[in-house]
Short mmCIF file of C-alpha atoms and ligand atoms in Angstrom, two decimals:
data_model
loop_
_atom_site.label_atom_id
_atom_site.label_comp_id
_atom_site.label_asym_id
_atom_site.label_seq_id
_atom_site.Cartn_x
_atom_site.Cartn_y
_atom_site.Cartn_z
CA MET A 1 -9.28 -51.06 0.49
CA LYS A 2 -6.81 -48.76 -0.11
CA TYR A 3 -3.98 -49.58 -3.11
CA ARG A 4 -0.38 -48.66 -3.34
CA ARG A 5 1.90 -48.43 -6.54
CA LEU A 6 4.66 -51.75 -5.84
CA GLY A 7 7.78 -49.25 -5.82
CA LYS A 8 7.66 -47.07 -9.04
CA SER A 9 6.36 -50.40 -11.28
CA GLY A 10 2.92 -49.86 -13.06
CA VAL A 11 1.25 -53.22 -10.73
CA LYS A 12 -0.97 -51.89 -7.21
CA VAL A 13 -1.18 -53.90 -4.58
CA SER A 14 -3.49 -53.86 -1.24
CA GLU A 15 -2.27 -51.65 1.56
CA ILE A 16 -2.83 -55.10 3.89
CA ALA A 17 -1.59 -58.13 2.11
CA LEU A 18 -2.25 -61.41 3.06
CA GLY A 19 1.05 -64.76 4.07
CA SER A 20 0.78 -68.25 4.85
CA TRP A 21 4.25 -68.39 7.00
CA LEU A 22 3.78 -70.68 10.10
CA THR A 23 -0.57 -71.19 9.16
CA TYR A 24 -1.76 -72.34 5.94
CA GLY A 25 -0.33 -75.71 5.47
CA THR A 26 1.61 -75.58 8.98
CA VAL A 27 -1.19 -75.04 12.00
CA THR A 28 -4.24 -73.72 10.78
CA GLU A 29 -6.67 -76.49 8.82
CA LYS A 30 -7.10 -76.07 5.44
CA GLU A 31 -10.91 -75.03 5.47
CA GLN A 32 -9.41 -72.33 7.72
CA ALA A 33 -7.14 -71.24 5.74
CA ILE A 34 -9.33 -71.14 2.50
CA ALA A 35 -12.18 -69.23 5.17
CA CYS A 36 -9.12 -66.91 5.63
CA VAL A 37 -8.18 -66.03 1.69
CA LYS A 38 -12.13 -66.18 1.04
CA GLN A 39 -12.44 -63.43 3.61
CA ALA A 40 -9.33 -61.24 2.66
CA TYR A 41 -10.57 -61.50 -1.18
CA ASP A 42 -13.97 -60.18 -0.26
CA LEU A 43 -12.31 -57.10 1.43
CA GLY A 44 -10.39 -55.81 -1.37
CA ILE A 45 -7.32 -57.65 -0.04
CA ASN A 46 -5.18 -58.34 -3.70
CA HIS A 47 -2.20 -59.49 -2.30
CA PHE A 48 -1.10 -62.67 -1.06
CA ASP A 49 1.95 -63.83 0.07
CA CYS A 50 3.76 -67.61 -0.09
CA ALA A 51 7.25 -69.08 -0.62
CA ASN A 52 8.09 -72.57 -1.03
CA VAL A 53 9.02 -73.58 2.36
CA TYR A 54 5.84 -72.68 3.78
CA GLY A 55 3.95 -75.17 5.08
CA SER A 56 5.25 -78.68 7.03
CA VAL A 57 6.85 -79.97 4.08
CA PRO A 58 7.76 -78.14 0.91
CA HIS A 59 5.13 -76.11 -1.11
CA ALA A 60 2.12 -77.25 1.15
CA ALA A 61 1.38 -73.70 2.20
CA GLU A 62 1.50 -73.29 -1.91
CA GLU A 63 -1.06 -76.24 -2.34
CA VAL A 64 -3.59 -74.52 0.27
CA LEU A 65 -3.33 -70.82 -1.03
CA GLY A 66 -3.74 -72.26 -4.57
CA GLU A 67 -6.75 -73.78 -3.74
CA ALA A 68 -8.29 -71.27 -1.90
CA LEU A 69 -7.66 -68.41 -4.94
CA ALA A 70 -8.61 -71.08 -7.55
CA PRO A 71 -12.09 -69.88 -7.79
CA TYR A 72 -11.14 -65.95 -8.49
CA PRO A 73 -9.94 -64.60 -11.78
CA ARG A 74 -6.09 -64.85 -12.39
CA GLU A 75 -5.68 -61.20 -13.08
CA SER A 76 -7.08 -59.86 -10.18
CA TYR A 77 -4.97 -61.01 -7.51
CA ILE A 78 -1.11 -60.40 -6.73
CA LEU A 79 0.39 -63.68 -6.18
CA THR A 80 4.09 -64.81 -4.81
CA THR A 81 6.40 -66.88 -3.87
CA LYS A 82 10.09 -67.01 -2.98
CA ALA A 83 13.25 -69.45 -2.82
CA PHE A 84 16.72 -69.80 -1.03
CA TRP A 85 16.27 -71.89 2.13
CA PRO A 86 17.03 -75.35 1.73
CA VAL A 87 14.01 -78.02 0.41
CA GLY A 88 16.02 -80.96 0.74
CA ASP A 89 19.38 -82.55 1.35
CA GLY A 90 20.85 -82.76 -2.09
CA VAL A 91 23.51 -80.11 -2.70
CA ASN A 92 21.01 -78.09 -5.51
CA ASP A 93 18.88 -78.10 -3.14
CA ARG A 94 19.05 -74.88 -1.79
CA GLY A 95 19.96 -71.28 -2.58
CA LEU A 96 19.94 -68.94 -5.63
CA SER A 97 21.95 -70.87 -8.32
CA ARG A 98 19.92 -70.62 -12.06
CA LYS A 99 19.56 -74.75 -11.15
CA HIS A 100 17.67 -74.14 -8.08
CA ILE A 101 15.62 -71.03 -8.77
CA VAL A 102 14.07 -72.62 -11.61
CA SER A 103 13.17 -76.09 -10.52
CA GLU A 104 11.56 -74.57 -7.30
CA VAL A 105 9.47 -72.22 -9.92
CA GLU A 106 8.38 -74.73 -11.56
CA LYS A 107 7.46 -76.99 -8.39
CA SER A 108 5.62 -73.11 -7.19
CA LEU A 109 4.15 -73.04 -10.37
CA ARG A 110 2.59 -76.67 -9.97
CA ALA A 111 1.60 -76.51 -6.61
CA LEU A 112 -0.21 -73.25 -6.65
CA GLY A 113 -1.97 -74.50 -10.03
CA VAL A 114 -0.97 -71.13 -11.88
CA ASP A 115 1.09 -70.30 -15.54
CA TYR A 116 3.14 -67.72 -13.54
CA VAL A 117 3.36 -66.04 -10.20
CA ASP A 118 3.72 -62.37 -9.58
CA ILE A 119 6.50 -61.41 -7.81
CA PHE A 120 9.28 -63.90 -7.04
CA TYR A 121 11.44 -62.96 -3.95
CA CYS A 122 15.32 -64.40 -3.23
CA HIS A 123 14.09 -65.82 0.31
CA ARG A 124 17.86 -64.49 1.58
CA TYR A 125 20.94 -63.09 -0.31
CA ASP A 126 23.06 -66.41 -1.34
CA PRO A 127 26.62 -65.70 -0.60
CA GLU A 128 27.89 -69.24 -2.52
CA THR A 129 25.94 -67.99 -6.28
CA ASP A 130 27.89 -65.31 -8.06
CA LEU A 131 24.88 -62.83 -7.84
CA GLU A 132 25.04 -62.09 -12.05
CA GLU A 133 23.69 -65.75 -12.11
CA THR A 134 20.88 -65.02 -9.89
CA LEU A 135 19.83 -62.01 -12.10
CA ARG A 136 19.90 -63.59 -15.12
CA ALA A 137 18.10 -66.51 -13.96
CA ILE A 138 15.16 -64.22 -12.65
CA ASP A 139 15.44 -61.94 -16.14
CA ASP A 140 14.75 -65.13 -18.13
CA LEU A 141 11.90 -66.28 -16.13
CA ILE A 142 10.41 -63.00 -16.35
CA THR A 143 11.05 -63.64 -20.25
CA GLN A 144 9.64 -66.63 -20.55
CA GLY A 145 6.22 -64.88 -18.58
CA LYS A 146 6.31 -67.10 -15.37
CA ILE A 147 6.95 -64.66 -13.33
CA LEU A 148 6.61 -61.21 -13.41
CA TYR A 149 8.80 -59.22 -10.99
CA ALA A 150 11.02 -59.88 -8.86
CA GLY A 151 12.27 -59.01 -5.39
CA PHE A 152 14.38 -60.06 -2.74
CA SER A 153 13.76 -60.50 0.88
CA GLU A 154 15.93 -59.37 3.68
CA TRP A 155 19.24 -58.48 1.64
CA PRO A 156 21.69 -56.50 3.51
CA ALA A 157 22.10 -52.85 2.19
CA HIS A 158 25.36 -53.20 0.16
CA LYS A 159 24.12 -56.25 -1.84
CA ILE A 160 20.55 -54.30 -2.54
CA ALA A 161 22.84 -51.45 -3.98
CA GLU A 162 24.81 -54.39 -6.15
CA GLY A 163 22.00 -56.00 -7.33
CA VAL A 164 20.41 -52.77 -8.55
CA ARG A 165 23.75 -51.67 -9.75
CA LEU A 166 23.89 -54.83 -12.02
CA GLN A 167 20.65 -55.16 -13.23
CA LYS A 168 20.95 -51.59 -15.14
CA GLU A 169 24.44 -52.64 -16.40
CA LEU A 170 23.72 -55.85 -17.80
CA GLY A 171 20.07 -54.23 -19.00
CA LEU A 172 18.03 -56.63 -17.07
CA HIS A 173 14.50 -56.14 -15.35
CA LYS A 174 14.86 -54.77 -12.27
CA PHE A 175 13.76 -55.67 -8.97
CA VAL A 176 10.46 -53.94 -7.54
CA ALA A 177 9.67 -55.49 -4.34
CA SER A 178 11.99 -55.38 -0.98
CA GLN A 179 10.40 -57.83 1.80
CA PRO A 180 12.03 -57.10 4.97
CA VAL A 181 10.53 -57.48 8.81
CA TYR A 182 9.32 -53.95 10.15
CA ASN A 183 7.10 -53.32 12.77
CA MET A 184 7.07 -50.82 16.10
CA PHE A 185 9.96 -53.41 17.50
CA ASN A 186 12.24 -54.19 14.37
CA ARG A 187 12.80 -50.80 12.49
CA TYR A 188 16.31 -51.57 11.48
CA ILE A 189 15.12 -51.41 7.74
CA GLU A 190 14.76 -47.04 8.22
CA SER A 191 18.79 -46.17 8.12
CA ALA A 192 19.95 -47.93 5.34
CA VAL A 193 17.26 -49.81 3.28
CA ILE A 194 14.10 -47.65 2.48
CA PRO A 195 16.43 -44.88 1.37
CA LEU A 196 18.39 -47.45 -1.14
CA CYS A 197 14.64 -48.66 -1.88
CA ASP A 198 13.52 -45.64 -2.66
CA GLU A 199 15.78 -44.24 -4.90
CA ALA A 200 15.94 -47.27 -6.84
CA GLY A 201 12.14 -47.37 -7.29
CA ILE A 202 11.98 -50.45 -4.93
CA GLY A 203 8.47 -51.08 -2.73
CA GLN A 204 8.96 -52.46 0.55
CA VAL A 205 6.30 -55.78 1.08
CA VAL A 206 6.86 -55.62 5.09
CA PHE A 207 6.11 -58.87 6.93
CA SER A 208 4.99 -59.83 10.52
CA PRO A 209 3.68 -56.10 11.16
CA LEU A 210 1.81 -57.36 14.43
CA ALA A 211 5.38 -58.83 15.48
CA GLN A 212 4.06 -62.02 15.12
CA GLY A 213 0.79 -61.14 17.32
CA VAL A 214 2.52 -59.43 20.20
CA LEU A 215 1.18 -55.95 18.54
CA THR A 216 -2.46 -56.93 19.00
CA GLY A 217 -2.26 -57.16 23.17
CA LYS A 218 -3.45 -60.85 22.96
CA TYR A 219 -0.21 -61.70 25.27
CA LYS A 220 0.09 -60.24 28.69
CA ARG A 221 3.04 -59.84 31.29
CA GLY A 222 3.02 -62.63 33.74
CA GLN A 223 -0.22 -64.74 32.10
CA GLN A 224 -0.20 -67.79 29.55
CA ALA A 225 -0.31 -67.38 26.03
CA PRO A 226 -4.69 -67.75 24.97
CA ALA A 227 -5.26 -71.27 23.84
CA GLY A 228 -5.42 -71.43 19.92
CA SER A 229 -2.07 -68.69 19.81
CA ARG A 230 1.11 -68.59 18.29
CA ALA A 231 2.51 -68.88 21.42
CA ALA A 232 0.76 -71.52 22.43
CA THR A 233 1.34 -73.95 19.79
CA ASP A 234 3.95 -75.85 20.07
CA GLN A 235 4.94 -75.85 16.47
CA VAL A 236 5.44 -72.40 16.09
CA LYS A 237 5.63 -70.87 19.07
CA LYS A 238 9.53 -70.53 19.02
CA PHE A 239 9.17 -67.76 16.37
CA VAL A 240 7.21 -65.57 18.37
CA GLU A 241 9.15 -65.99 21.80
CA ARG A 242 11.69 -63.68 20.49
CA TYR A 243 9.14 -60.73 21.00
CA LEU A 244 7.47 -61.92 24.24
CA THR A 245 9.75 -59.51 26.24
CA ASP A 246 9.05 -57.67 29.59
CA GLU A 247 9.90 -54.41 28.09
CA ASN A 248 8.07 -54.90 25.01
CA LEU A 249 4.66 -56.15 26.86
CA ALA A 250 5.26 -53.17 28.78
CA ARG A 251 5.37 -51.27 25.57
CA VAL A 252 2.07 -52.94 24.23
CA GLU A 253 0.33 -51.95 27.92
CA ARG A 254 0.75 -48.42 26.94
CA LEU A 255 0.26 -48.48 23.13
CA GLU A 256 -3.12 -49.83 23.85
CA GLY A 257 -4.03 -46.76 26.11
CA VAL A 258 -3.01 -44.73 22.81
CA ALA A 259 -5.31 -47.09 20.74
CA LYS A 260 -8.07 -46.58 22.92
CA GLU A 261 -7.71 -43.34 23.25
CA LEU A 262 -8.55 -43.23 19.30
CA GLY A 263 -11.15 -45.11 19.92
CA ILE A 264 -9.47 -48.03 17.64
CA THR A 265 -7.54 -51.69 18.39
CA LEU A 266 -4.22 -51.94 19.04
CA PRO A 267 -3.50 -54.27 15.74
CA GLN A 268 -5.42 -51.35 13.89
CA LEU A 269 -2.66 -49.01 15.49
CA ALA A 270 0.39 -51.00 15.44
CA LEU A 271 -0.89 -51.21 10.91
CA ALA A 272 -1.56 -47.78 10.47
CA TRP A 273 1.92 -46.58 12.00
CA VAL A 274 3.53 -49.11 9.98
CA LEU A 275 1.80 -47.19 6.86
CA ARG A 276 2.36 -44.12 7.93
CA LEU A 277 5.44 -44.65 5.55
CA PRO A 278 5.01 -43.86 1.63
CA SER A 279 7.59 -45.96 1.12
CA ILE A 280 5.47 -49.26 2.12
CA SER A 281 3.71 -50.41 -0.61
CA SER A 282 1.72 -53.23 1.63
CA ALA A 283 2.02 -54.41 5.73
CA LEU A 284 2.18 -58.14 5.38
CA ILE A 285 -0.21 -59.82 8.00
CA GLY A 286 -0.98 -63.48 8.90
CA ALA A 287 -4.24 -64.84 10.50
CA SER A 288 -5.36 -67.85 11.52
CA ARG A 289 -9.30 -66.61 11.71
CA PRO A 290 -11.06 -64.91 9.70
CA GLU A 291 -12.41 -62.26 12.20
CA GLN A 292 -8.29 -61.03 12.28
CA ILE A 293 -8.67 -60.12 8.98
CA VAL A 294 -11.58 -58.59 9.63
CA GLU A 295 -10.13 -56.54 12.41
CA ASN A 296 -7.47 -55.95 10.36
CA VAL A 297 -8.13 -54.09 7.67
CA LYS A 298 -9.71 -51.22 9.15
CA ALA A 299 -6.12 -50.22 9.64
CA VAL A 300 -6.20 -48.88 6.62
CA ASP A 301 -8.63 -46.07 7.17
CA VAL A 302 -6.60 -44.81 10.06
CA GLU A 303 -4.79 -41.48 10.00
CA LEU A 304 -2.22 -40.69 13.12
CA ASP A 305 -1.21 -37.09 13.21
CA GLU A 306 1.83 -36.10 14.74
CA SER A 307 1.02 -35.61 18.09
CA VAL A 308 0.47 -39.77 18.00
CA LEU A 309 3.10 -40.38 15.91
CA GLU A 310 4.87 -38.44 18.76
CA LYS A 311 3.84 -40.04 21.78
CA ILE A 312 4.17 -43.71 19.93
CA GLU A 313 8.04 -42.76 19.41
CA GLU A 314 8.46 -42.03 23.34
CA ILE A 315 6.81 -45.28 24.08
CA LEU A 316 9.14 -47.15 21.75
CA LYS A 317 12.15 -45.73 23.12
CA SER A 318 11.05 -46.47 26.96
P1 NDP B 1 2.24 -60.15 11.76
O1 NDP B 1 3.16 -59.74 12.50
O2 NDP B 1 0.98 -60.19 10.92
O3 NDP B 1 1.35 -62.31 12.50
C1 NDP B 1 0.62 -63.14 12.46
C2 NDP B 1 -0.18 -63.49 13.25
O4 NDP B 1 -0.82 -62.72 14.67
C3 NDP B 1 -1.52 -64.49 13.20
O5 NDP B 1 -1.43 -65.51 11.98
C4 NDP B 1 -2.08 -64.44 14.00
O6 NDP B 1 -1.65 -65.24 15.16
C5 NDP B 1 -1.83 -63.39 14.88
N1 NDP B 1 -3.20 -62.20 15.18
C6 NDP B 1 -3.36 -61.14 13.44
N2 NDP B 1 -4.12 -60.49 13.41
C7 NDP B 1 -4.37 -60.45 14.98
C8 NDP B 1 -5.89 -60.11 15.32
N3 NDP B 1 -6.45 -58.80 14.91
N4 NDP B 1 -6.03 -60.25 16.61
C9 NDP B 1 -5.24 -61.36 17.30
N5 NDP B 1 -4.02 -62.03 17.00
C10 NDP B 1 -3.96 -61.65 15.44
O7 NDP B 1 2.16 -61.77 10.57
P2 NDP B 1 3.19 -63.07 10.16
O8 NDP B 1 4.90 -62.65 11.19
O9 NDP B 1 2.53 -64.22 10.35
O10 NDP B 1 4.06 -62.83 8.89
C11 NDP B 1 3.14 -62.47 7.77
C12 NDP B 1 3.51 -63.27 6.43
O11 NDP B 1 4.75 -62.35 6.52
C13 NDP B 1 4.00 -64.45 6.84
O12 NDP B 1 2.57 -65.19 6.48
C14 NDP B 1 4.49 -64.57 5.28
O13 NDP B 1 3.67 -64.85 4.25
C15 NDP B 1 5.41 -63.50 5.49
N6 NDP B 1 6.68 -63.54 6.09
C16 NDP B 1 7.78 -63.40 5.49
C17 NDP B 1 8.93 -63.91 5.77
C18 NDP B 1 10.68 -64.23 5.00
O14 NDP B 1 11.39 -64.08 5.57
N7 NDP B 1 10.24 -63.27 3.96
C19 NDP B 1 9.51 -64.01 7.53
C20 NDP B 1 7.85 -64.46 8.24
C21 NDP B 1 6.86 -63.84 7.36
P3 NDP B 1 -2.60 -66.49 16.34
O15 NDP B 1 -4.03 -66.52 15.75
O16 NDP B 1 -2.11 -68.21 15.73
O17 NDP B 1 -1.94 -65.93 17.51
#
């Protein structure tokens, strides 16, 4: 495994991180989830992502991840959670108010079975809460030692800029992590989010680097999704379907040719492509089986030269 600094913070995270959305506490059996986390840890992954809403009910994925990580020394891994999305029907069961953030962090700590999380993310921007209220609540949680670092996920660029400016003005702890989607099919962060975050010392922990499995080559044009895959699982298939267009599947066929010429697999190519940017701190994968993690981590040893990157650009533009 290789490690990078999380933005300009001093903490180092593995280039490949493991998340639990749509898998642990949802469709993956607990034993299998624990086997995946063990495999990841044994391969040097030290960065594990979760959220209060992951799992079949709120905090379900956190319970599984907490149990899976329990055997390992707490200081040896970076554990994250998030809040924003609704966890109930109450008017305060959502958003980024001080009330909701504090009560959700408490519940997350209990579900994970830990005294602190390393990174707390604001899962989306909340237009119904004054930004200063959110930033002060996070700052207090950091001061109390319940969270060590903070970040945001998929905030619009101008709101990231406003948050960074306010934290500076008010002398609050600064954001160190941004968690947006980034893969060969979705590159929106390249234009505004990355330059802004680079300047502010915020690292990118990018989710769905394999486009939810489409960039592994297992989905083929005109064929049914393989049994057991996300696209063949009723509970979760709607999320991956957005990537399963004929155009993307045609690109995947050509990208597989590039991977083959390099003697690597398509997921390794897709992850090495994400990691080509120094602004990326971790590529945040999901895995339903330990073998997927074994295959994917090999991407950290793949260097893509200019001619390969140009070939990929040409395919992505086609
Ligand atoms: P990926 O793009 O890495 O897709 C992961 C899925 O692809 C796996 O669950 C598996 O699905 C399949 N897969 C992975 N490796 C292989 C392989 N080598 N061969 C075949 N299939 C493979 O990421 P996700 O979209 O799952 O997101 C990763 C993490 O990012 C989440 O767990 C979560 O922590 C975070 N996230 C954050 C969001 C946010 O709003 N902040 C939103 C979405 C995700 P299967 O075997 O079931 O087909």
